[in-house]
Amino acid sequence: MSGMYDQPPSSDVPESSMSAYPSVGRGRPVGRAVDPVGFLNAGEQRAREMQVEIETVKLLRQDVISCYRKEGVNHYQNCREYVDAYVAAISDPDLLNPKQRQGRIE
């Protein structure tokens, strides 16, 4: 009828077949980059990865909210796996910090 008792959507995202651009630094402290195309491609790749992480957290949060609404007072027991996945995702210190995750980018 209203879909209220349907299973909450899973947040399993299929793996992509696209390969990441290698992390290319500027190469110099000031001035033009040694490899400008590689530098821009690496920056775009980091931006895409950050956007994927943000959307993943949004999907996990929606899963938690829908489970809370579905389970009512039993959400403490029945929504534990969704909450644990969400907390693990937002507690990651490298979530939105690509400099820590991929080494110092200059």
mmCIF file of N, CA, C and O in Angstrom:
data_model
loop_
_atom_site.group_PDB
_atom_site.id
_atom_site.type_symbol
_atom_site.label_atom_id
_atom_site.label_comp_id
_atom_site.label_asym_id
_atom_site.label_seq_id
_atom_site.Cartn_x
_atom_site.Cartn_y
_atom_site.Cartn_z
ATOM 1 N N MET A 1 0.824 -1.185 0.000
ATOM 2 C CA MET A 1 0.000 0.000 0.000
ATOM 3 C C MET A 1 0.871 1.252 0.000
ATOM 4 O O MET A 1 1.110 1.824 -1.041
ATOM 5 N N SER A 2 1.349 1.635 1.154
ATOM 6 C CA SER A 2 2.148 2.854 1.192
ATOM 7 C C SER A 2 3.642 2.555 1.167
ATOM 8 O O SER A 2 4.440 3.461 1.070
ATOM 9 N N GLY A 3 4.013 1.299 1.254
ATOM 10 C CA GLY A 3 5.427 0.955 1.257
ATOM 11 C C GLY A 3 6.061 1.127 2.618
ATOM 12 O O GLY A 3 7.275 1.046 2.762
ATOM 13 N N MET A 4 5.235 1.373 3.643
ATOM 14 C CA MET A 4 5.770 1.631 4.977
ATOM 15 C C MET A 4 6.456 0.405 5.568
ATOM 16 O O MET A 4 7.405 0.525 6.326
ATOM 17 N N TYR A 5 6.001 -0.777 5.191
ATOM 18 C CA TYR A 5 6.551 -1.987 5.781
ATOM 19 C C TYR A 5 7.522 -2.708 4.857
ATOM 20 O O TYR A 5 7.887 -3.842 5.108
ATOM 21 N N ASP A 6 7.941 -2.048 3.792
ATOM 22 C CA ASP A 6 8.932 -2.636 2.898
ATOM 23 C C ASP A 6 10.296 -2.635 3.569
ATOM 24 O O ASP A 6 10.550 -1.881 4.514
ATOM 25 N N GLN A 7 11.170 -3.464 3.042
ATOM 26 C CA GLN A 7 12.538 -3.490 3.551
ATOM 27 C C GLN A 7 13.207 -2.152 3.224
ATOM 28 O O GLN A 7 12.999 -1.604 2.154
ATOM 29 N N PRO A 8 14.012 -1.617 4.157
ATOM 30 C CA PRO A 8 14.713 -0.378 3.839
ATOM 31 C C PRO A 8 15.705 -0.610 2.704
ATOM 32 O O PRO A 8 16.246 -1.706 2.575
ATOM 33 N N PRO A 9 15.921 0.395 1.891
ATOM 34 C CA PRO A 9 16.847 0.216 0.764
ATOM 35 C C PRO A 9 18.255 -0.020 1.270
ATOM 36 O O PRO A 9 18.685 0.574 2.256
ATOM 37 N N SER A 10 18.962 -0.894 0.591
ATOM 38 C CA SER A 10 20.343 -1.140 0.999
ATOM 39 C C SER A 10 21.230 -0.076 0.388
ATOM 40 O O SER A 10 20.926 0.495 -0.650
ATOM 41 N N SER A 11 22.331 0.181 1.035
ATOM 42 C CA SER A 11 23.250 1.206 0.550
ATOM 43 C C SER A 11 24.460 0.572 -0.110
ATOM 44 O O SER A 11 25.535 1.146 -0.128
ATOM 45 N N ASP A 12 24.295 -0.644 -0.649
ATOM 46 C CA ASP A 12 25.395 -1.300 -1.340
ATOM 47 C C ASP A 12 25.557 -0.658 -2.710
ATOM 48 O O ASP A 12 24.650 -0.649 -3.525
ATOM 49 N N VAL A 13 26.714 -0.123 -2.947
ATOM 50 C CA VAL A 13 27.006 0.544 -4.202
ATOM 51 C C VAL A 13 27.953 -0.353 -4.994
ATOM 52 O O VAL A 13 28.976 -0.786 -4.470
ATOM 53 N N PRO A 14 27.626 -0.671 -6.241
ATOM 54 C CA PRO A 14 28.529 -1.525 -7.017
ATOM 55 C C PRO A 14 29.855 -0.825 -7.281
ATOM 56 O O PRO A 14 29.912 0.395 -7.414
ATOM 57 N N GLU A 15 30.894 -1.619 -7.357
ATOM 58 C CA GLU A 15 32.220 -1.076 -7.614
ATOM 59 C C GLU A 15 32.296 -0.540 -9.045
ATOM 60 O O GLU A 15 31.722 -1.102 -9.962
ATOM 61 N N SER A 16 33.010 0.515 -9.218
ATOM 62 C CA SER A 16 33.162 1.137 -10.522
ATOM 63 C C SER A 16 34.346 0.517 -11.253
ATOM 64 O O SER A 16 35.308 0.069 -10.646
ATOM 65 N N SER A 17 34.267 0.488 -12.570
ATOM 66 C CA SER A 17 35.366 -0.044 -13.361
ATOM 67 C C SER A 17 36.341 1.047 -13.776
ATOM 68 O O SER A 17 37.316 0.778 -14.459
ATOM 69 N N MET A 18 36.067 2.283 -13.367
ATOM 70 C CA MET A 18 36.956 3.385 -13.716
ATOM 71 C C MET A 18 38.163 3.387 -12.787
ATOM 72 O O MET A 18 38.030 3.171 -11.592
ATOM 73 N N SER A 19 39.326 3.640 -13.346
ATOM 74 C CA SER A 19 40.523 3.718 -12.514
ATOM 75 C C SER A 19 40.762 5.176 -12.134
ATOM 76 O O SER A 19 40.415 6.099 -12.867
ATOM 77 N N ALA A 20 41.362 5.366 -10.988
ATOM 78 C CA ALA A 20 41.600 6.707 -10.488
ATOM 79 C C ALA A 20 42.829 7.306 -11.157
ATOM 80 O O ALA A 20 43.753 6.597 -11.554
ATOM 81 N N TYR A 21 42.824 8.620 -11.273
ATOM 82 C CA TYR A 21 44.008 9.307 -11.754
ATOM 83 C C TYR A 21 45.059 9.246 -10.647
ATOM 84 O O TYR A 21 44.727 9.342 -9.466
ATOM 85 N N PRO A 22 46.314 9.121 -10.992
ATOM 86 C CA PRO A 22 47.336 9.128 -9.946
ATOM 87 C C PRO A 22 47.421 10.517 -9.321
ATOM 88 O O PRO A 22 47.171 11.527 -9.977
ATOM 89 N N SER A 23 47.769 10.548 -8.052
ATOM 90 C CA SER A 23 47.894 11.810 -7.347
ATOM 91 C C SER A 23 49.151 12.523 -7.835
ATOM 92 O O SER A 23 50.259 12.037 -7.665
ATOM 93 N N VAL A 24 48.963 13.664 -8.471
ATOM 94 C CA VAL A 24 50.078 14.433 -9.015
ATOM 95 C C VAL A 24 50.130 15.763 -8.282
ATOM 96 O O VAL A 24 49.159 16.506 -8.256
ATOM 97 N N GLY A 25 51.256 16.043 -7.663
ATOM 98 C CA GLY A 25 51.431 17.312 -6.978
ATOM 99 C C GLY A 25 51.834 18.397 -7.959
ATOM 100 O O GLY A 25 52.034 18.159 -9.155
ATOM 101 N N ARG A 26 51.952 19.574 -7.465
ATOM 102 C CA ARG A 26 52.324 20.706 -8.297
ATOM 103 C C ARG A 26 53.753 20.552 -8.811
ATOM 104 O O ARG A 26 54.068 20.946 -9.921
ATOM 105 N N GLY A 27 54.626 19.979 -7.991
ATOM 106 C CA GLY A 27 56.004 19.773 -8.415
ATOM 107 C C GLY A 27 56.920 20.920 -8.045
ATOM 108 O O GLY A 27 58.124 20.762 -7.959
ATOM 109 N N ARG A 28 56.376 22.079 -7.817
ATOM 110 C CA ARG A 28 57.141 23.267 -7.424
ATOM 111 C C ARG A 28 56.401 23.974 -6.302
ATOM 112 O O ARG A 28 55.179 23.918 -6.227
ATOM 113 N N PRO A 29 57.126 24.666 -5.449
ATOM 114 C CA PRO A 29 56.424 25.381 -4.370
ATOM 115 C C PRO A 29 55.575 26.540 -4.872
ATOM 116 O O PRO A 29 54.515 26.820 -4.333
ATOM 117 N N VAL A 30 56.032 27.231 -5.908
ATOM 118 C CA VAL A 30 55.257 28.337 -6.483
ATOM 119 C C VAL A 30 55.326 28.244 -7.999
ATOM 120 O O VAL A 30 56.205 27.605 -8.564
ATOM 121 N N GLY A 31 54.395 28.871 -8.629
ATOM 122 C CA GLY A 31 54.417 28.908 -10.082
ATOM 123 C C GLY A 31 53.607 27.796 -10.708
ATOM 124 O O GLY A 31 52.798 27.133 -10.076
ATOM 125 N N ARG A 32 53.859 27.598 -11.956
ATOM 126 C CA ARG A 32 53.104 26.644 -12.760
ATOM 127 C C ARG A 32 53.457 25.198 -12.407
ATOM 128 O O ARG A 32 54.601 24.886 -12.079
ATOM 129 N N ALA A 33 52.495 24.322 -12.522
ATOM 130 C CA ALA A 33 52.717 22.902 -12.238
ATOM 131 C C ALA A 33 53.581 22.287 -13.329
ATOM 132 O O ALA A 33 53.547 22.710 -14.484
ATOM 133 N N VAL A 34 54.348 21.275 -12.958
ATOM 134 C CA VAL A 34 55.197 20.585 -13.918
ATOM 135 C C VAL A 34 54.332 19.860 -14.951
ATOM 136 O O VAL A 34 54.607 19.907 -16.149
ATOM 137 N N ASP A 35 53.281 19.192 -14.482
ATOM 138 C CA ASP A 35 52.348 18.485 -15.369
ATOM 139 C C ASP A 35 50.954 19.076 -15.139
ATOM 140 O O ASP A 35 50.191 18.580 -14.307
ATOM 141 N N PRO A 36 50.586 20.159 -15.830
ATOM 142 C CA PRO A 36 49.313 20.821 -15.540
ATOM 143 C C PRO A 36 48.094 19.944 -15.780
ATOM 144 O O PRO A 36 47.134 19.991 -15.017
ATOM 145 N N VAL A 37 48.112 19.124 -16.822
ATOM 146 C CA VAL A 37 46.962 18.271 -17.118
ATOM 147 C C VAL A 37 46.795 17.222 -16.020
ATOM 148 O O VAL A 37 45.694 16.991 -15.517
ATOM 149 N N GLY A 38 47.894 16.588 -15.636
ATOM 150 C CA GLY A 38 47.832 15.599 -14.560
ATOM 151 C C GLY A 38 47.414 16.221 -13.244
ATOM 152 O O GLY A 38 46.665 15.629 -12.465
ATOM 153 N N PHE A 39 47.888 17.439 -12.984
ATOM 154 C CA PHE A 39 47.534 18.140 -11.753
ATOM 155 C C PHE A 39 46.032 18.419 -11.719
ATOM 156 O O PHE A 39 45.369 18.192 -10.704
ATOM 157 N N LEU A 40 45.473 18.889 -12.820
ATOM 158 C CA LEU A 40 44.033 19.164 -12.869
ATOM 159 C C LEU A 40 43.208 17.881 -12.812
ATOM 160 O O LEU A 40 42.157 17.830 -12.159
ATOM 161 N N ASN A 41 43.660 16.829 -13.495
ATOM 162 C CA ASN A 41 42.946 15.546 -13.441
ATOM 163 C C ASN A 41 42.930 14.978 -12.029
ATOM 164 O O ASN A 41 41.917 14.437 -11.578
ATOM 165 N N ALA A 42 44.055 15.098 -11.327
ATOM 166 C CA ALA A 42 44.119 14.602 -9.952
ATOM 167 C C ALA A 42 43.184 15.404 -9.051
ATOM 168 O O ALA A 42 42.520 14.842 -8.169
ATOM 169 N N GLY A 43 43.111 16.714 -9.259
ATOM 170 C CA GLY A 43 42.194 17.545 -8.471
ATOM 171 C C GLY A 43 40.740 17.190 -8.726
ATOM 172 O O GLY A 43 39.930 17.128 -7.799
ATOM 173 N N GLU A 44 40.400 16.934 -9.983
ATOM 174 C CA GLU A 44 39.033 16.524 -10.312
ATOM 175 C C GLU A 44 38.710 15.164 -9.705
ATOM 176 O O GLU A 44 37.591 14.926 -9.243
ATOM 177 N N GLN A 45 39.688 14.261 -9.708
ATOM 178 C CA GLN A 45 39.480 12.936 -9.111
ATOM 179 C C GLN A 45 39.216 13.056 -7.619
ATOM 180 O O GLN A 45 38.327 12.400 -7.081
ATOM 181 N N ARG A 46 39.987 13.904 -6.931
ATOM 182 C CA ARG A 46 39.760 14.107 -5.494
ATOM 183 C C ARG A 46 38.368 14.681 -5.245
ATOM 184 O O ARG A 46 37.684 14.280 -4.296
ATOM 185 N N ALA A 47 37.923 15.605 -6.091
ATOM 186 C CA ALA A 47 36.590 16.194 -5.934
ATOM 187 C C ALA A 47 35.507 15.137 -6.133
ATOM 188 O O ALA A 47 34.520 15.092 -5.384
ATOM 189 N N ARG A 48 35.688 14.252 -7.118
ATOM 190 C CA ARG A 48 34.711 13.178 -7.332
ATOM 191 C C ARG A 48 34.669 12.224 -6.143
ATOM 192 O O ARG A 48 33.591 11.810 -5.699
ATOM 193 N N GLU A 49 35.843 11.873 -5.621
ATOM 194 C CA GLU A 49 35.884 10.958 -4.478
ATOM 195 C C GLU A 49 35.202 11.563 -3.260
ATOM 196 O O GLU A 49 34.484 10.875 -2.534
ATOM 197 N N MET A 50 35.419 12.865 -3.030
ATOM 198 C CA MET A 50 34.763 13.519 -1.907
ATOM 199 C C MET A 50 33.249 13.529 -2.094
ATOM 200 O O MET A 50 32.500 13.302 -1.142
ATOM 201 N N GLN A 51 32.782 13.771 -3.309
ATOM 202 C CA GLN A 51 31.346 13.786 -3.563
ATOM 203 C C GLN A 51 30.737 12.404 -3.354
ATOM 204 O O GLN A 51 29.635 12.276 -2.816
ATOM 205 N N VAL A 52 31.448 11.355 -3.758
ATOM 206 C CA VAL A 52 30.967 9.989 -3.539
ATOM 207 C C VAL A 52 30.872 9.702 -2.044
ATOM 208 O O VAL A 52 29.896 9.106 -1.570
ATOM 209 N N GLU A 53 31.864 10.146 -1.274
ATOM 210 C CA GLU A 53 31.821 9.935 0.171
ATOM 211 C C GLU A 53 30.654 10.674 0.810
ATOM 212 O O GLU A 53 29.967 10.134 1.689
ATOM 213 N N ILE A 54 30.404 11.897 0.381
ATOM 214 C CA ILE A 54 29.290 12.672 0.926
ATOM 215 C C ILE A 54 27.962 11.989 0.610
ATOM 216 O O ILE A 54 27.094 11.850 1.485
ATOM 217 N N GLU A 55 27.794 11.542 -0.624
ATOM 218 C CA GLU A 55 26.539 10.885 -1.006
ATOM 219 C C GLU A 55 26.372 9.542 -0.289
ATOM 220 O O GLU A 55 25.253 9.157 0.050
ATOM 221 N N THR A 56 27.472 8.835 -0.043
ATOM 222 C CA THR A 56 27.389 7.577 0.702
ATOM 223 C C THR A 56 26.889 7.820 2.110
ATOM 224 O O THR A 56 26.030 7.092 2.620
ATOM 225 N N VAL A 57 27.395 8.861 2.758
ATOM 226 C CA VAL A 57 26.940 9.201 4.111
ATOM 227 C C VAL A 57 25.472 9.595 4.091
ATOM 228 O O VAL A 57 24.694 9.212 4.981
ATOM 229 N N LYS A 58 25.050 10.327 3.064
ATOM 230 C CA LYS A 58 23.632 10.699 2.963
ATOM 231 C C LYS A 58 22.741 9.467 2.827
ATOM 232 O O LYS A 58 21.670 9.386 3.448
ATOM 233 N N LEU A 59 23.178 8.500 2.012
ATOM 234 C CA LEU A 59 22.394 7.270 1.844
ATOM 235 C C LEU A 59 22.322 6.465 3.143
ATOM 236 O O LEU A 59 21.271 5.923 3.495
ATOM 237 N N LEU A 60 23.445 6.386 3.858
ATOM 238 C CA LEU A 60 23.433 5.670 5.135
ATOM 239 C C LEU A 60 22.504 6.353 6.130
ATOM 240 O O LEU A 60 21.782 5.687 6.876
ATOM 241 N N ARG A 61 22.495 7.674 6.128
ATOM 242 C CA ARG A 61 21.605 8.414 7.030
ATOM 243 C C ARG A 61 20.142 8.170 6.668
ATOM 244 O O ARG A 61 19.294 8.009 7.545
ATOM 245 N N GLN A 62 19.841 8.126 5.380
ATOM 246 C CA GLN A 62 18.464 7.837 4.967
ATOM 247 C C GLN A 62 18.050 6.430 5.387
ATOM 248 O O GLN A 62 16.896 6.213 5.773
ATOM 249 N N ASP A 63 18.980 5.468 5.323
ATOM 250 C CA ASP A 63 18.679 4.114 5.784
ATOM 251 C C ASP A 63 18.344 4.104 7.268
ATOM 252 O O ASP A 63 17.407 3.428 7.704
ATOM 253 N N VAL A 64 19.100 4.862 8.063
ATOM 254 C CA VAL A 64 18.849 4.927 9.512
ATOM 255 C C VAL A 64 17.490 5.558 9.772
ATOM 256 O O VAL A 64 16.696 5.041 10.573
ATOM 257 N N ILE A 65 17.180 6.637 9.094
ATOM 258 C CA ILE A 65 15.901 7.318 9.306
ATOM 259 C C ILE A 65 14.729 6.423 8.926
ATOM 260 O O ILE A 65 13.746 6.316 9.672
ATOM 261 N N SER A 66 14.825 5.742 7.783
ATOM 262 C CA SER A 66 13.714 4.885 7.371
ATOM 263 C C SER A 66 13.554 3.698 8.322
ATOM 264 O O SER A 66 12.432 3.274 8.603
ATOM 265 N N CYS A 67 14.657 3.183 8.834
ATOM 266 C CA CYS A 67 14.560 2.079 9.796
ATOM 267 C C CYS A 67 13.920 2.558 11.106
ATOM 268 O O CYS A 67 13.085 1.867 11.686
ATOM 269 N N TYR A 68 14.302 3.748 11.574
ATOM 270 C CA TYR A 68 13.694 4.294 12.788
ATOM 271 C C TYR A 68 12.187 4.451 12.616
ATOM 272 O O TYR A 68 11.412 4.120 13.505
ATOM 273 N N ARG A 69 11.787 4.962 11.471
ATOM 274 C CA ARG A 69 10.364 5.175 11.232
ATOM 275 C C ARG A 69 9.606 3.857 11.125
ATOM 276 O O ARG A 69 8.466 3.747 11.567
ATOM 277 N N LYS A 70 10.243 2.856 10.534
ATOM 278 C CA LYS A 70 9.589 1.567 10.354
ATOM 279 C C LYS A 70 9.474 0.808 11.666
ATOM 280 O O LYS A 70 8.431 0.232 11.981
ATOM 281 N N GLU A 71 10.533 0.803 12.457
ATOM 282 C CA GLU A 71 10.586 -0.033 13.658
ATOM 283 C C GLU A 71 9.926 0.594 14.882
ATOM 284 O O GLU A 71 9.552 -0.122 15.797
ATOM 285 N N GLY A 72 9.831 1.886 14.927
ATOM 286 C CA GLY A 72 9.200 2.533 16.067
ATOM 287 C C GLY A 72 10.009 2.364 17.338
ATOM 288 O O GLY A 72 11.207 2.654 17.377
ATOM 289 N N VAL A 73 9.356 1.838 18.392
ATOM 290 C CA VAL A 73 10.031 1.729 19.680
ATOM 291 C C VAL A 73 11.098 0.641 19.706
ATOM 292 O O VAL A 73 11.933 0.622 20.599
ATOM 293 N N ASN A 74 11.095 -0.256 18.739
ATOM 294 C CA ASN A 74 12.087 -1.332 18.708
ATOM 295 C C ASN A 74 13.334 -0.959 17.914
ATOM 296 O O ASN A 74 14.147 -1.822 17.595
ATOM 297 N N HIS A 75 13.488 0.306 17.593
ATOM 298 C CA HIS A 75 14.606 0.682 16.728
ATOM 299 C C HIS A 75 15.959 0.473 17.389
ATOM 300 O O HIS A 75 16.960 0.318 16.705
ATOM 301 N N TYR A 76 16.022 0.437 18.705
ATOM 302 C CA TYR A 76 17.312 0.210 19.373
ATOM 303 C C TYR A 76 17.882 -1.151 19.009
ATOM 304 O O TYR A 76 19.081 -1.303 18.826
ATOM 305 N N GLN A 77 17.033 -2.149 18.917
ATOM 306 C CA GLN A 77 17.508 -3.502 18.600
ATOM 307 C C GLN A 77 17.535 -3.760 17.097
ATOM 308 O O GLN A 77 18.463 -4.374 16.581
ATOM 309 N N ASN A 78 16.537 -3.310 16.388
ATOM 310 C CA ASN A 78 16.383 -3.696 14.984
ATOM 311 C C ASN A 78 17.159 -2.818 13.999
ATOM 312 O O ASN A 78 17.317 -3.210 12.841
ATOM 313 N N CYS A 79 17.615 -1.666 14.417
ATOM 314 C CA CYS A 79 18.328 -0.770 13.508
ATOM 315 C C CYS A 79 19.809 -0.659 13.852
ATOM 316 O O CYS A 79 20.495 0.231 13.351
ATOM 317 N N ARG A 80 20.300 -1.550 14.677
ATOM 318 C CA ARG A 80 21.685 -1.470 15.140
ATOM 319 C C ARG A 80 22.690 -1.503 13.981
ATOM 320 O O ARG A 80 23.642 -0.743 13.957
ATOM 321 N N GLU A 81 22.475 -2.374 12.991
ATOM 322 C CA GLU A 81 23.445 -2.492 11.891
ATOM 323 C C GLU A 81 23.501 -1.222 11.044
ATOM 324 O O GLU A 81 24.570 -0.815 10.595
ATOM 325 N N TYR A 82 22.358 -0.568 10.842
ATOM 326 C CA TYR A 82 22.337 0.667 10.068
ATOM 327 C C TYR A 82 23.043 1.790 10.830
ATOM 328 O O TYR A 82 23.809 2.562 10.249
ATOM 329 N N VAL A 83 22.783 1.864 12.127
ATOM 330 C CA VAL A 83 23.405 2.898 12.943
ATOM 331 C C VAL A 83 24.917 2.680 13.019
ATOM 332 O O VAL A 83 25.693 3.631 12.917
ATOM 333 N N ASP A 84 25.340 1.422 13.186
ATOM 334 C CA ASP A 84 26.775 1.137 13.251
ATOM 335 C C ASP A 84 27.481 1.512 11.954
ATOM 336 O O ASP A 84 28.580 2.074 11.974
ATOM 337 N N ALA A 85 26.860 1.219 10.815
ATOM 338 C CA ALA A 85 27.460 1.576 9.528
ATOM 339 C C ALA A 85 27.536 3.093 9.374
ATOM 340 O O ALA A 85 28.547 3.631 8.903
ATOM 341 N N TYR A 86 26.496 3.795 9.799
ATOM 342 C CA TYR A 86 26.482 5.255 9.703
ATOM 343 C C TYR A 86 27.531 5.882 10.611
ATOM 344 O O TYR A 86 28.288 6.766 10.202
ATOM 345 N N VAL A 87 27.607 5.399 11.845
ATOM 346 C CA VAL A 87 28.581 5.942 12.798
ATOM 347 C C VAL A 87 29.999 5.663 12.326
ATOM 348 O O VAL A 87 30.886 6.515 12.436
ATOM 349 N N ALA A 88 30.236 4.483 11.779
ATOM 350 C CA ALA A 88 31.571 4.165 11.267
ATOM 351 C C ALA A 88 31.943 5.092 10.107
ATOM 352 O O ALA A 88 33.094 5.515 9.994
ATOM 353 N N ALA A 89 30.963 5.422 9.275
ATOM 354 C CA ALA A 89 31.237 6.292 8.131
ATOM 355 C C ALA A 89 31.537 7.715 8.575
ATOM 356 O O ALA A 89 32.476 8.343 8.066
ATOM 357 N N ILE A 90 30.773 8.253 9.519
ATOM 358 C CA ILE A 90 30.996 9.649 9.914
ATOM 359 C C ILE A 90 32.121 9.793 10.919
ATOM 360 O O ILE A 90 32.623 10.893 11.126
ATOM 361 N N SER A 91 32.552 8.704 11.546
ATOM 362 C CA SER A 91 33.646 8.765 12.511
ATOM 363 C C SER A 91 35.007 8.611 11.855
ATOM 364 O O SER A 91 36.021 8.755 12.523
ATOM 365 N N ASP A 92 35.027 8.322 10.569
ATOM 366 C CA ASP A 92 36.286 8.156 9.856
ATOM 367 C C ASP A 92 37.001 9.503 9.804
ATOM 368 O O ASP A 92 36.470 10.458 9.250
ATOM 369 N N PRO A 93 38.219 9.607 10.367
ATOM 370 C CA PRO A 93 38.893 10.913 10.372
ATOM 371 C C PRO A 93 39.305 11.378 8.983
ATOM 372 O O PRO A 93 39.523 12.562 8.767
ATOM 373 N N ASP A 94 39.408 10.466 8.019
ATOM 374 C CA ASP A 94 39.823 10.833 6.671
ATOM 375 C C ASP A 94 38.636 11.050 5.737
ATOM 376 O O ASP A 94 38.809 11.093 4.528
ATOM 377 N N LEU A 95 37.443 11.190 6.293
ATOM 378 C CA LEU A 95 36.242 11.256 5.464
ATOM 379 C C LEU A 95 36.330 12.359 4.416
ATOM 380 O O LEU A 95 36.154 12.117 3.240
ATOM 381 N N LEU A 96 36.608 13.557 4.831
ATOM 382 C CA LEU A 96 36.661 14.670 3.884
ATOM 383 C C LEU A 96 38.033 15.337 3.887
ATOM 384 O O LEU A 96 38.154 16.518 3.597
ATOM 385 N N ASN A 97 39.051 14.574 4.206
ATOM 386 C CA ASN A 97 40.386 15.130 4.252
ATOM 387 C C ASN A 97 41.300 14.353 3.314
ATOM 388 O O ASN A 97 42.014 13.455 3.736
ATOM 389 N N PRO A 98 41.305 14.692 2.030
ATOM 390 C CA PRO A 98 42.115 13.931 1.085
ATOM 391 C C PRO A 98 43.610 14.091 1.313
ATOM 392 O O PRO A 98 44.393 13.253 0.923
ATOM 393 N N LYS A 99 44.035 15.174 1.970
ATOM 394 C CA LYS A 99 45.464 15.361 2.216
ATOM 395 C C LYS A 99 45.997 14.301 3.168
ATOM 396 O O LYS A 99 47.109 13.829 3.016
ATOM 397 N N GLN A 100 45.206 13.919 4.159
ATOM 398 C CA GLN A 100 45.639 12.862 5.076
ATOM 399 C C GLN A 100 45.581 11.502 4.395
ATOM 400 O O GLN A 100 46.451 10.675 4.579
ATOM 401 N N ARG A 101 44.558 11.262 3.600
ATOM 402 C CA ARG A 101 44.342 9.953 3.013
ATOM 403 C C ARG A 101 45.369 9.643 1.926
ATOM 404 O O ARG A 101 45.862 8.544 1.818
ATOM 405 N N GLN A 102 45.719 10.612 1.095
ATOM 406 C CA GLN A 102 46.583 10.357 -0.043
ATOM 407 C C GLN A 102 47.972 10.944 0.121
ATOM 408 O O GLN A 102 48.727 11.045 -0.828
ATOM 409 N N GLY A 103 48.345 11.315 1.307
ATOM 410 C CA GLY A 103 49.653 11.928 1.486
ATOM 411 C C GLY A 103 49.564 13.427 1.265
ATOM 412 O O GLY A 103 48.563 13.947 0.771
ATOM 413 N N ARG A 104 50.561 14.111 1.635
ATOM 414 C CA ARG A 104 50.562 15.578 1.523
ATOM 415 C C ARG A 104 50.567 16.008 0.055
ATOM 416 O O ARG A 104 51.430 15.630 -0.709
ATOM 417 N N ILE A 105 49.569 16.789 -0.325
ATOM 418 C CA ILE A 105 49.453 17.278 -1.701
ATOM 419 C C ILE A 105 49.843 18.745 -1.700
ATOM 420 O O ILE A 105 49.284 19.533 -0.960
ATOM 421 N N GLU A 106 50.780 19.089 -2.498
ATOM 422 C CA GLU A 106 51.239 20.485 -2.524
ATOM 423 C C GLU A 106 50.776 21.183 -3.762
ATOM 424 O O GLU A 106 50.587 20.657 -4.778
#
